[in-house]
Short mmCIF file of C-alpha atoms in Angstrom, two decimals:
data_model
loop_
_atom_site.label_atom_id
_atom_site.label_comp_id
_atom_site.label_asym_id
_atom_site.label_seq_id
_atom_site.Cartn_x
_atom_site.Cartn_y
_atom_site.Cartn_z
CA MET A 33 28.38 30.48 -10.81
CA GLN A 34 27.42 26.95 -9.59
CA ALA A 35 29.47 27.42 -6.58
CA ALA A 36 27.78 30.92 -5.69
CA ASN A 37 24.41 29.10 -6.05
CA LYS A 38 25.32 26.38 -3.93
CA ASN A 39 26.45 28.88 -1.21
CA PHE A 40 23.38 30.81 -1.46
CA TYR A 41 21.04 27.85 -1.01
CA ARG A 42 23.22 26.41 1.75
CA SER A 43 23.03 29.65 3.68
CA PHE A 44 19.34 29.97 2.86
CA PHE A 45 18.43 26.59 4.26
CA ALA A 46 20.57 27.21 7.12
CA ILE A 47 19.05 30.37 8.13
CA VAL A 48 15.49 30.24 6.86
CA ILE A 49 14.39 26.78 7.89
CA PRO A 50 15.20 27.33 11.61
CA ILE A 51 13.36 30.73 11.41
CA ALA A 52 10.45 29.06 9.71
CA ILE A 53 10.42 26.28 12.38
CA GLN A 54 10.56 28.92 15.15
CA ASN A 55 7.62 30.73 13.48
CA LEU A 56 5.71 27.53 13.25
CA ILE A 57 6.12 26.73 16.94
CA ASN A 58 5.08 30.42 17.84
CA SER A 59 1.96 30.01 15.81
CA ALA A 60 1.33 26.46 17.39
CA VAL A 61 1.28 28.24 20.78
CA GLY A 62 -1.34 30.68 19.44
CA MET A 63 -3.26 27.86 17.88
CA ALA A 64 -3.02 25.86 21.04
CA ASP A 65 -4.30 28.74 23.00
CA THR A 66 -7.30 29.27 20.83
CA THR A 67 -8.11 25.62 20.50
CA MET A 68 -7.94 24.92 24.30
CA LEU A 69 -9.88 27.97 25.23
CA GLY A 70 -12.39 27.20 22.59
CA LEU A 71 -13.05 23.91 24.44
CA VAL A 72 -13.66 25.91 27.54
CA SER A 73 -15.94 28.60 26.05
CA GLN A 74 -16.42 30.89 23.17
CA THR A 75 -16.13 33.89 25.64
CA ALA A 76 -12.72 32.80 26.88
CA MET A 77 -11.35 32.38 23.38
CA ALA A 78 -12.64 35.69 22.19
CA SER A 79 -11.33 37.50 25.14
CA SER A 80 -7.89 35.95 24.93
CA SER A 81 -7.90 37.13 21.30
CA LEU A 82 -8.60 40.69 22.27
CA ALA A 83 -6.13 40.78 25.29
CA GLY A 84 -3.46 39.23 23.14
CA GLN A 85 -3.53 42.52 21.21
CA ILE A 86 -1.52 44.20 23.88
CA HIS A 87 1.11 41.39 23.56
CA PHE A 88 0.84 41.79 19.73
CA LEU A 89 1.72 45.51 20.10
CA LEU A 90 4.77 44.76 22.33
CA ASN A 91 5.95 42.18 19.82
CA MET A 92 5.72 44.93 17.19
CA VAL A 93 8.01 47.27 19.18
CA TYR A 94 10.35 44.41 19.77
CA GLY A 95 10.30 43.55 16.12
CA GLY A 96 11.49 47.01 15.24
CA LEU A 97 14.26 46.71 17.77
CA ALA A 98 15.12 43.25 16.32
CA ALA A 99 15.24 45.00 12.89
CA GLY A 100 17.68 47.61 14.02
CA ILE A 101 19.85 44.97 15.59
CA THR A 102 19.75 42.93 12.42
CA MET A 103 20.42 45.66 10.12
CA LEU A 104 23.53 46.64 11.89
CA ALA A 105 24.80 43.29 13.44
CA ALA A 106 24.30 41.27 10.09
CA GLN A 107 26.58 43.81 8.19
CA TYR A 108 29.23 44.00 11.01
CA TRP A 109 29.07 40.32 11.03
CA GLY A 110 30.06 40.38 7.38
CA ARG A 111 33.15 42.33 8.48
CA LYS A 112 33.55 39.93 11.56
CA ASN A 113 33.52 42.86 13.97
CA LEU A 114 32.34 41.15 17.25
CA ALA A 115 33.11 44.39 19.52
CA ALA A 116 30.64 46.40 17.50
CA ILE A 117 28.07 43.59 17.66
CA GLU A 118 28.48 43.56 21.45
CA HIS A 119 27.66 47.31 21.67
CA ILE A 120 24.71 46.60 19.37
CA LEU A 121 23.38 44.03 21.75
CA ALA A 122 23.92 46.43 24.76
CA ILE A 123 21.85 49.13 23.02
CA GLY A 124 19.00 46.55 22.28
CA VAL A 125 18.89 45.29 25.79
CA LYS A 126 18.70 48.78 27.30
CA LEU A 127 15.75 49.80 24.94
CA ALA A 128 13.94 46.41 25.24
CA VAL A 129 14.02 46.45 29.01
CA ALA A 130 12.63 50.02 29.05
CA VAL A 131 9.82 49.03 26.79
CA GLY A 132 9.11 45.89 28.73
CA LEU A 133 8.74 47.72 31.81
CA VAL A 134 6.14 50.26 30.43
CA PHE A 135 4.04 47.35 29.13
CA PHE A 136 4.47 45.52 32.45
CA VAL A 137 2.98 48.62 34.47
CA GLY A 138 0.07 48.89 32.00
CA THR A 139 -0.92 45.25 32.04
CA VAL A 140 -0.42 44.44 35.79
CA PHE A 141 -1.85 47.59 37.18
CA PHE A 142 -4.44 48.72 34.48
CA PRO A 143 -5.67 45.72 32.69
CA GLN A 144 -9.32 46.57 32.79
CA ALA A 145 -8.76 49.87 31.28
CA LEU A 146 -6.75 48.36 28.56
CA MET A 147 -9.49 45.85 27.74
CA ARG A 148 -12.20 48.60 27.39
CA ILE A 149 -10.19 49.95 24.44
CA TYR A 150 -11.02 46.81 22.36
CA THR A 151 -14.56 45.96 23.68
CA ASN A 152 -17.47 47.23 25.66
CA ASP A 153 -18.59 43.66 26.55
CA PRO A 154 -18.41 43.17 30.45
CA ALA A 155 -17.77 39.47 30.24
CA MET A 156 -14.85 39.85 27.76
CA ILE A 157 -13.46 42.81 29.75
CA GLU A 158 -13.43 40.77 32.96
CA ALA A 159 -11.79 37.63 31.37
CA GLY A 160 -9.21 39.70 29.50
CA ALA A 161 -8.05 41.56 32.47
CA GLN A 162 -7.42 38.21 34.20
CA TYR A 163 -5.03 37.20 31.46
CA LEU A 164 -3.25 40.75 31.18
CA ASN A 165 -2.84 40.86 35.00
CA THR A 166 -0.76 37.68 34.99
CA VAL A 167 0.91 37.72 31.50
CA GLY A 168 2.44 41.25 32.06
CA TRP A 169 5.01 39.53 34.31
CA SER A 170 6.54 37.93 31.28
CA TYR A 171 7.39 41.30 29.74
CA LEU A 172 10.12 41.72 32.53
CA PHE A 173 12.04 38.66 31.12
CA MET A 174 11.49 39.18 27.44
CA GLY A 175 13.38 42.60 27.52
CA PHE A 176 16.55 40.43 28.01
CA SER A 177 16.06 37.44 25.88
CA HIS A 178 14.63 39.02 22.72
CA PRO A 179 17.65 41.05 21.90
CA TYR A 180 19.98 38.33 22.54
CA LEU A 181 18.26 35.90 20.40
CA SER A 182 18.17 38.68 17.66
CA VAL A 183 21.91 38.96 17.82
CA MET A 184 22.31 35.21 17.67
CA LYS A 185 20.34 35.19 14.40
CA SER A 186 22.36 38.01 12.96
CA ILE A 187 25.79 36.17 13.51
CA GLU A 188 24.30 32.91 11.83
CA ARG A 189 23.57 31.11 15.16
CA VAL A 190 20.12 30.76 13.95
CA LYS A 191 19.84 27.08 15.15
CA VAL A 192 20.86 27.94 18.69
CA SER A 193 18.30 30.85 18.74
CA THR A 194 15.65 28.60 17.21
CA LEU A 195 16.40 25.86 19.87
CA ILE A 196 16.09 28.22 22.82
CA ASN A 197 12.88 29.84 21.70
CA SER A 198 11.27 26.72 20.47
CA SER A 199 11.93 24.84 23.79
CA ALA A 200 10.41 27.77 25.73
CA LEU A 201 7.36 27.78 23.40
CA LEU A 202 6.89 23.97 23.33
CA GLY A 203 6.99 24.19 27.23
CA ASN A 204 4.23 26.75 26.86
CA ILE A 205 1.94 24.52 25.02
CA VAL A 206 2.33 21.79 27.66
CA LEU A 207 1.88 24.17 30.58
CA ASN A 208 -1.07 25.54 28.79
CA ALA A 209 -2.80 22.24 28.96
CA VAL A 210 -1.79 21.68 32.53
CA PHE A 211 -3.09 25.15 33.79
CA ILE A 212 -6.17 25.54 31.63
CA PHE A 213 -7.56 22.03 32.55
CA GLY A 214 -5.78 21.28 35.80
CA TRP A 215 -4.38 18.03 34.41
CA ILE A 216 -1.92 17.56 37.39
CA PRO A 217 -3.26 16.65 40.74
CA GLY A 218 -3.19 19.64 43.15
CA VAL A 219 -3.50 22.29 40.22
CA PRO A 220 -7.02 23.58 39.74
CA PRO A 221 -8.30 24.44 36.23
CA MET A 222 -7.50 28.21 35.69
CA GLY A 223 -9.01 28.81 32.21
CA ILE A 224 -7.71 31.98 30.75
CA ARG A 225 -5.40 32.85 33.53
CA GLY A 226 -3.76 29.47 32.99
CA VAL A 227 -2.72 30.62 29.48
CA ALA A 228 -1.15 33.67 30.91
CA LEU A 229 0.77 31.83 33.82
CA ALA A 230 2.10 29.24 31.22
CA THR A 231 3.48 32.30 29.15
CA VAL A 232 5.29 33.65 32.16
CA ILE A 233 6.96 30.37 33.00
CA SER A 234 8.02 29.77 29.44
CA ARG A 235 9.65 33.30 29.23
CA VAL A 236 11.57 32.46 32.49
CA ILE A 237 12.81 29.18 30.90
CA GLU A 238 13.77 31.23 27.69
CA LEU A 239 15.87 33.67 29.54
CA ALA A 240 17.56 30.82 31.64
CA LEU A 241 18.58 29.27 28.39
CA CYS A 242 19.97 32.56 27.07
CA LEU A 243 22.00 32.95 30.17
CA ILE A 244 23.36 29.40 29.88
CA ASP A 245 24.17 29.85 26.01
CA GLY A 246 25.98 33.03 26.71
CA ARG A 247 28.78 31.14 28.38
CA ARG A 248 29.60 29.86 24.90
CA VAL A 249 29.93 33.22 23.37
CA LYS A 250 31.40 35.11 26.10
CA GLN A 251 31.81 38.37 24.10
CA LEU A 252 28.01 38.32 23.46
CA ARG A 253 26.55 37.25 26.77
CA LEU A 254 23.81 38.84 28.93
CA ARG A 255 25.54 40.53 31.74
CA PRO A 256 25.07 43.49 33.92
CA GLY A 257 28.07 45.22 32.14
CA LEU A 258 26.00 45.64 28.97
CA PHE A 259 24.21 48.53 30.80
CA LEU A 260 27.56 50.47 31.13
CA LEU A 261 28.57 49.86 27.47
CA HIS A 262 28.22 52.99 25.29
CA ASN A 263 29.46 53.71 21.69
CA LYS A 264 28.33 57.09 20.55
CA VAL A 265 28.67 56.25 16.83
CA LEU A 266 26.91 52.98 17.01
CA TRP A 267 24.30 54.49 19.25
CA HIS A 268 23.60 57.13 16.68
CA ASP A 269 23.43 54.57 13.84
CA PHE A 270 21.03 52.28 15.85
CA ILE A 271 18.77 55.11 16.53
CA ARG A 272 18.97 56.36 12.84
CA TYR A 273 18.03 52.84 11.42
CA SER A 274 16.03 51.32 14.15
CA LEU A 275 13.64 54.19 15.07
CA PRO A 276 11.84 54.06 11.57
CA ALA A 277 11.81 50.18 11.94
CA ILE A 278 10.17 50.58 15.39
CA GLY A 279 7.84 53.13 14.24
CA ASN A 280 6.97 50.98 11.19
CA GLU A 281 6.23 47.97 13.21
CA PHE A 282 4.43 49.94 15.72
CA VAL A 283 2.03 51.93 13.30
CA TRP A 284 1.45 48.70 11.39
CA GLY A 285 0.73 46.78 14.73
CA LEU A 286 -1.48 49.55 16.22
CA ALA A 287 -3.34 49.84 12.92
CA TYR A 288 -4.00 46.13 12.92
CA SER A 289 -4.99 46.37 16.56
CA MET A 290 -7.51 49.08 15.42
CA TYR A 291 -8.88 46.46 13.16
CA SER A 292 -9.63 44.32 16.33
CA VAL A 293 -11.25 47.37 17.95
CA ILE A 294 -13.62 47.65 15.04
CA MET A 295 -14.43 43.89 15.20
CA GLY A 296 -14.64 43.89 18.92
CA ARG A 297 -17.62 46.18 18.64
CA LEU A 298 -19.27 44.17 15.85
CA GLY A 299 -19.85 41.25 18.34
CA GLU A 300 -18.54 38.31 19.88
CA ASP A 301 -19.18 36.04 16.99
CA LEU A 302 -17.03 37.97 14.63
CA VAL A 303 -14.19 38.18 17.27
CA ALA A 304 -14.39 34.58 17.88
CA ALA A 305 -14.22 33.65 14.12
CA ASN A 306 -11.41 36.19 13.54
CA SER A 307 -9.33 34.59 16.53
CA ILE A 308 -9.52 31.29 14.69
CA VAL A 309 -8.76 32.50 11.19
CA SER A 310 -5.82 34.77 12.58
CA ASN A 311 -4.13 31.70 14.05
CA ILE A 312 -4.64 29.67 10.84
CA ARG A 313 -3.32 32.64 8.83
CA ASN A 314 -0.32 32.84 11.15
CA LEU A 315 0.42 29.11 10.79
CA ALA A 316 0.13 29.40 7.00
CA SER A 317 2.72 32.20 6.93
CA VAL A 318 5.41 30.69 8.84
CA LEU A 319 7.63 29.76 5.80
CA GLY A 320 6.87 33.07 3.94
CA PHE A 321 7.85 34.99 6.88
CA GLY A 322 10.83 32.84 7.52
CA VAL A 323 12.10 33.60 3.92
CA ALA A 324 11.36 37.21 4.54
CA ASN A 325 13.04 37.61 7.78
CA GLY A 326 16.04 35.40 6.67
CA ALA A 327 16.48 37.85 3.74
CA ALA A 328 17.57 40.68 6.19
CA ILE A 329 20.31 38.46 7.56
CA LEU A 330 21.41 36.94 4.11
CA LEU A 331 21.37 40.16 2.32
CA GLY A 332 22.93 42.19 5.12
CA LYS A 333 25.79 40.01 5.32
CA THR A 334 26.51 40.03 1.64
CA ILE A 335 26.18 43.99 1.58
CA GLY A 336 28.51 44.23 4.59
CA VAL A 337 31.13 42.40 2.48
CA GLY A 338 30.61 44.72 -0.42
CA ASP A 339 29.17 42.32 -2.89
CA MET A 340 26.27 44.61 -4.32
CA ALA A 341 25.71 42.50 -7.45
CA GLY A 342 25.40 39.30 -5.29
CA ALA A 343 22.93 41.10 -2.94
CA GLU A 344 20.72 42.16 -6.05
CA ARG A 345 20.91 38.73 -7.45
CA ASP A 346 20.02 37.00 -4.12
CA ALA A 347 17.07 39.57 -3.52
CA LYS A 348 15.41 38.33 -6.66
CA ARG A 349 15.72 34.67 -5.74
CA LEU A 350 14.38 35.45 -2.27
CA LEU A 351 11.23 37.25 -3.71
CA TRP A 352 10.33 34.15 -5.81
CA LEU A 353 10.86 31.87 -2.95
CA THR A 354 8.66 34.11 -0.80
CA PHE A 355 5.97 33.93 -3.48
CA ALA A 356 6.03 30.35 -3.67
CA ALA A 357 5.85 30.02 0.20
CA SER A 358 2.67 32.34 0.17
CA LEU A 359 0.98 30.00 -2.34
CA LEU A 360 1.70 27.07 -0.10
CA GLY A 361 0.24 29.22 2.78
CA SER A 362 -2.98 29.74 0.99
CA ALA A 363 -3.22 25.86 0.48
CA VAL A 364 -2.61 25.38 4.25
CA ILE A 365 -5.38 27.88 5.15
CA LEU A 366 -8.10 26.02 3.04
CA GLY A 367 -6.83 22.64 4.26
CA VAL A 368 -6.64 23.42 7.94
CA HIS A 369 -9.69 25.34 8.95
CA PRO A 370 -12.21 22.39 8.63
CA PHE A 371 -10.61 20.19 11.35
CA LEU A 372 -10.14 23.19 13.71
CA ALA A 373 -13.49 24.52 13.28
CA SER A 374 -15.18 21.28 13.77
CA ALA A 375 -13.51 20.92 17.15
CA LEU A 376 -14.45 24.25 18.73
CA SER A 377 -17.61 25.43 20.45
CA LEU A 378 -18.81 28.06 18.16
CA THR A 379 -22.37 29.52 17.45
CA ASP A 380 -23.91 29.13 14.07
CA GLN A 381 -23.25 32.80 13.21
CA ALA A 382 -19.57 32.48 14.32
CA ARG A 383 -19.18 29.43 11.82
CA GLU A 384 -20.70 31.28 9.03
CA TYR A 385 -18.40 34.18 9.49
CA LEU A 386 -15.44 31.67 9.79
CA GLN A 387 -16.16 30.20 6.39
CA LEU A 388 -16.09 33.49 4.61
CA MET A 389 -12.98 34.62 6.41
CA VAL A 390 -11.01 31.53 5.28
CA TRP A 391 -11.50 32.33 1.51
CA ILE A 392 -10.62 35.89 2.05
CA SER A 393 -7.48 34.93 4.07
CA ALA A 394 -6.33 32.41 1.49
CA VAL A 395 -5.97 35.41 -0.91
CA TYR A 396 -4.85 37.89 1.63
CA VAL A 397 -1.96 35.88 2.94
CA VAL A 398 -0.02 36.60 -0.27
CA GLY A 399 -0.10 40.38 0.26
CA PRO A 400 1.67 40.51 3.73
CA THR A 401 4.10 37.73 2.95
CA MET A 402 5.44 39.59 -0.13
CA ASN A 403 5.54 43.19 1.44
CA THR A 404 7.31 41.64 4.44
CA CYS A 405 10.06 40.26 2.12
CA TRP A 406 10.44 43.64 0.59
CA ILE A 407 10.03 45.97 3.51
CA CYS A 408 11.41 43.94 6.49
CA GLY A 409 13.83 41.87 4.46
CA ILE A 410 15.40 43.39 1.35
CA PHE A 411 14.99 47.06 2.25
CA ARG A 412 16.10 46.73 5.86
CA ALA A 413 19.07 44.58 4.88
CA GLY A 414 20.63 47.98 3.47
CA GLY A 415 19.27 50.21 6.08
CA ASP A 416 16.28 51.57 4.20
CA SER A 417 13.74 51.33 7.04
CA ARG A 418 12.22 54.87 6.67
CA PHE A 419 10.19 53.90 3.52
CA GLY A 420 8.18 51.21 5.23
CA PHE A 421 7.39 53.47 8.19
CA LEU A 422 6.02 56.19 5.84
CA CYS A 423 4.25 53.72 3.54
CA ASP A 424 2.11 52.14 6.47
CA ILE A 425 1.35 55.54 7.95
CA ILE A 426 -0.20 56.56 4.65
CA ASP A 427 -1.67 53.21 3.58
CA MET A 428 -3.12 52.15 7.04
CA TRP A 429 -3.61 55.30 9.06
CA GLY A 430 -4.51 57.58 6.18
CA VAL A 431 -6.86 55.13 4.42
CA PHE A 432 -7.74 51.89 5.90
CA VAL A 433 -8.16 52.59 9.68
CA PRO A 434 -10.47 55.59 9.01
CA LEU A 435 -12.25 53.67 6.20
CA GLY A 436 -12.80 50.80 8.54
CA PHE A 437 -14.42 52.96 11.09
CA LEU A 438 -16.55 54.69 8.39
CA VAL A 439 -17.93 51.42 6.89
CA ALA A 440 -18.45 49.85 10.23
CA PHE A 441 -20.17 52.65 12.25
CA VAL A 442 -21.20 55.44 9.78
CA PHE A 443 -22.36 53.41 6.93
CA GLN A 444 -23.01 50.34 9.02
CA LEU A 445 -22.12 47.68 6.38
CA PRO A 446 -22.41 44.04 7.32
CA PRO A 447 -19.57 42.71 9.34
CA MET A 448 -18.17 40.53 6.55
CA ALA A 449 -18.11 43.47 4.16
CA VAL A 450 -16.08 45.37 6.73
CA TYR A 451 -13.66 42.57 7.08
CA CYS A 452 -13.25 42.33 3.31
CA ILE A 453 -12.49 45.93 2.94
CA LEU A 454 -9.81 45.81 5.70
CA SER A 455 -8.22 42.85 3.99
CA LEU A 456 -7.30 45.05 0.87
CA ASP A 457 -4.70 47.01 2.81
CA GLU A 458 -1.58 44.90 1.96
CA PHE A 459 -2.46 44.90 -1.76
CA ALA A 460 -3.19 48.66 -2.00
CA LYS A 461 0.52 49.41 -1.03
CA MET A 462 2.14 46.67 -3.15
CA PRO A 463 2.78 48.69 -6.23
CA VAL A 464 4.47 51.46 -4.43
CA VAL A 465 6.71 48.88 -2.56
CA TYR A 466 7.64 47.26 -5.80
CA HIS A 467 8.60 50.67 -7.31
CA ARG A 468 10.93 51.24 -4.37
CA TYR A 469 12.46 47.90 -4.90
CA ARG A 470 13.18 48.73 -8.48
CA GLN A 471 14.86 51.94 -7.46
CA LYS A 472 17.62 49.97 -5.54
CA LYS A 473 17.97 52.53 -2.87
CA TRP A 474 18.29 49.68 -0.32
CA LEU A 475 21.67 48.67 -1.84
CA ARG A 476 23.84 50.49 0.83
CA ASN A 477 26.57 49.44 3.23
CA ILE A 478 25.87 51.14 6.58
CA THR A 479 28.83 49.89 8.53
CA ARG A 480 31.68 52.08 9.87
CA ASP A 481 35.24 51.58 10.97
CA VAL A 482 34.36 51.20 14.90
CA ALA A 483 36.32 49.38 17.53
#
């Protein structure tokens, strides 16, 4: 038993800590964007937050694809079937490139139309369109690198995946400062467009590092031949398990984006305060989401081997670790916000909103962290991706999105009352999610005997 415990925690730290570090750096990029643009103007910061909702939706779709990759690849990794994993990589690349092209066309050619979805403020529309018109080029590169990094995590090359992604993100932070403020002679200050340009260059760096790393794992490298690979059985399984996960991520992300639509029409002060608190909340969630995302890899491998009792035991441990991480996240939110808020240029009204949002978020962070561990970690480890999709359709689209529009524009409640109501969404679905966990329908081996 002691040996099993040591193996669990050894695997836990080897997988979860790198993922948490990657999440931390990813959040740091968002924090750097907000802080630097906040030094430029409140309008630039608010516009970047709204324009970033398009990138957020893309990440949700890619998150669903990554879930499909992890569900299958982690279990096939338990069986040491690299041939099957290569086909899974090929499927992920084909779908991710197609999605990236759609978002590229939308942001590069129709940026103002996209911004009008989120706000009717002319200044924010113009600034946000500048950002989208440039950042859209990065989506051409993400379609290749994102599936590759997901596969690397699934075969327990998490350190490599983290190193590649983190190197690109750290470069992004440095380039942000260069392009926003023009810190290098000959480079003019670009403001919000500089943030977008820094993102494009960092994604080019990320893809280049993926191509270099692929030489070390020749069977799982990015190459043109991936577009010619086709396995009917794995394609069917990928669609079966990943489509609900993609749908789940997209309906959750789109609903969350609708919250931004609501707040975008309640004034720049609310948008600015929310952009700050969202970044603080992302920073506070890095460890909890790291545990939750690592759960899919850890449990998937255990289920693939056929050790159902071990998977059930490890799931309980992961839930307790996630809960502890969420409490730590609450403390981070309360501790970080005074330093960030004091450094930024905000109106008195925005500062008042920020104070209230921080206290609400300190409680709220527990909900999404725990639900992510259940839905995206434990359930998906066994291929149970449909439940989360249906749960979020009912919870967010059946209840909280329409409720948000009602209380904001029909009942015209104060902005902070609207924000508080929208922050109840994760807690409303938690009892149903827990009941699903107790049913143990997620304990399934979904691998097949494929070449």
